[in-house]
Amino acid sequence: EPFDYYMFGQNYIRPLVDFRSSYVGNVSLFFEMEEKLNQGHNIVLISNHQTEADPAVIALLLESTNPHVAENLTYIAGDRVITDPLCKPFSMGRNLICVYSKKHM
């Protein structure tokens, strides 16, 4: 059967998150977002991430309260996440829009 890259990434990063002291601020906004998504609206979140693990961490922190949002986020990423052999397996479990930088065009 097909390999579940989403769960691979989640299970790989899970032990690195201290759930006792980690939290999502303004979690009520995520409930509102999920309600709007269920109504057919689109939502754009903009953030500057710090590590390649951020998509998995965000999904892990939302999986108990907003699993639909956690599993269905679409990320914008640079081409490294699909070309780097260490990043690619984690990227394969995410919904991605790949952006190629100007230096490669």
Short mmCIF file of C-alpha atoms in Angstrom, two decimals:
data_model
loop_
_atom_site.label_atom_id
_atom_site.label_comp_id
_atom_site.label_asym_id
_atom_site.label_seq_id
_atom_site.Cartn_x
_atom_site.Cartn_y
_atom_site.Cartn_z
CA GLU A 1 0.00 0.00 0.00
CA PRO A 2 1.20 3.60 -0.42
CA PHE A 3 3.57 5.07 2.13
CA ASP A 4 2.01 7.74 4.38
CA TYR A 5 4.55 10.58 4.18
CA TYR A 6 2.30 12.88 6.21
CA MET A 7 2.34 10.55 9.23
CA PHE A 8 6.05 9.86 8.67
CA GLY A 9 6.77 13.57 9.13
CA GLN A 10 4.40 13.89 12.07
CA ASN A 11 5.85 10.89 13.90
CA TYR A 12 9.42 11.99 13.21
CA ILE A 13 8.91 15.49 14.65
CA ARG A 14 6.48 14.57 17.48
CA PRO A 15 9.22 13.61 20.02
CA LEU A 16 10.92 16.97 19.45
CA VAL A 17 7.89 19.00 20.60
CA ASP A 18 7.41 19.72 24.30
CA PHE A 19 3.61 19.60 24.37
CA ARG A 20 3.49 20.50 28.09
CA SER A 21 4.84 24.00 27.41
CA SER A 22 3.86 24.49 23.74
CA TYR A 23 0.54 25.96 22.72
CA VAL A 24 -1.29 27.72 19.91
CA GLY A 25 -2.17 31.28 20.81
CA ASN A 26 -5.65 32.52 19.92
CA VAL A 27 -6.84 28.99 19.18
CA SER A 28 -10.37 30.42 18.85
CA LEU A 29 -9.26 31.93 15.54
CA PHE A 30 -8.53 28.44 14.23
CA PHE A 31 -12.05 27.33 15.18
CA GLU A 32 -13.41 30.33 13.26
CA MET A 33 -11.15 29.51 10.29
CA GLU A 34 -12.33 25.91 10.25
CA GLU A 35 -15.95 27.08 10.27
CA LYS A 36 -15.27 29.43 7.33
CA LEU A 37 -13.46 26.67 5.41
CA ASN A 38 -16.43 24.35 5.91
CA GLN A 39 -18.61 27.09 4.39
CA GLY A 40 -16.39 27.14 1.30
CA HIS A 41 -14.37 30.27 2.05
CA ASN A 42 -10.63 30.58 1.46
CA ILE A 43 -8.17 31.61 4.15
CA VAL A 44 -4.56 32.73 3.77
CA LEU A 45 -2.14 32.58 6.69
CA ILE A 46 1.15 34.38 6.27
CA SER A 47 4.14 33.68 8.47
CA ASN A 48 7.88 33.50 8.32
CA HIS A 49 8.98 30.08 9.38
CA GLN A 50 12.28 29.33 11.06
CA THR A 51 12.98 25.67 10.27
CA GLU A 52 12.03 22.97 7.78
CA ALA A 53 10.13 21.30 10.64
CA ASP A 54 7.66 24.18 11.07
CA PRO A 55 4.86 22.65 8.92
CA ALA A 56 4.97 19.47 11.01
CA VAL A 57 5.08 21.42 14.28
CA ILE A 58 2.09 23.54 13.27
CA ALA A 59 0.14 20.43 12.31
CA LEU A 60 1.10 18.68 15.56
CA LEU A 61 -0.06 21.63 17.65
CA LEU A 62 -3.38 21.78 15.78
CA GLU A 63 -4.09 18.06 15.48
CA SER A 64 -6.06 17.79 18.74
CA THR A 65 -8.18 20.93 18.30
CA ASN A 66 -8.39 21.44 14.51
CA PRO A 67 -7.34 18.26 12.70
CA HIS A 68 -8.97 19.32 9.42
CA VAL A 69 -6.90 22.50 9.32
CA ALA A 70 -3.77 20.62 10.45
CA GLU A 71 -3.99 18.06 7.65
CA ASN A 72 -5.11 20.36 4.85
CA LEU A 73 -2.88 23.41 5.07
CA THR A 74 -1.12 24.25 1.82
CA TYR A 75 2.39 25.58 2.21
CA ILE A 76 4.46 27.73 -0.12
CA ALA A 77 8.04 26.54 -0.23
CA GLY A 78 11.25 27.10 -2.09
CA ASP A 79 12.54 24.46 -4.47
CA ARG A 80 14.99 23.08 -1.92
CA VAL A 81 12.22 21.20 -0.15
CA ILE A 82 11.63 19.05 -3.23
CA THR A 83 15.23 18.73 -4.41
CA ASP A 84 17.19 18.24 -1.17
CA PRO A 85 17.25 14.50 -0.34
CA LEU A 86 16.87 15.20 3.39
CA CYS A 87 13.91 17.57 2.99
CA LYS A 88 12.03 15.79 0.24
CA PRO A 89 10.49 12.92 2.29
CA PHE A 90 9.00 15.43 4.73
CA SER A 91 7.71 17.63 1.92
CA MET A 92 6.01 14.73 0.17
CA GLY A 93 3.50 14.52 3.02
CA ARG A 94 2.46 18.19 2.69
CA ASN A 95 0.34 20.14 0.27
CA LEU A 96 2.94 22.37 -1.37
CA ILE A 97 3.14 25.15 -3.88
CA CYS A 98 6.78 25.27 -4.95
CA VAL A 99 8.32 28.66 -5.73
CA TYR A 100 11.58 28.77 -7.63
CA SER A 101 13.88 31.63 -6.69
CA LYS A 102 15.01 34.18 -9.25
CA LYS A 103 18.58 32.91 -9.13
CA HIS A 104 17.42 29.64 -10.68
CA MET A 105 15.30 31.16 -13.43
#
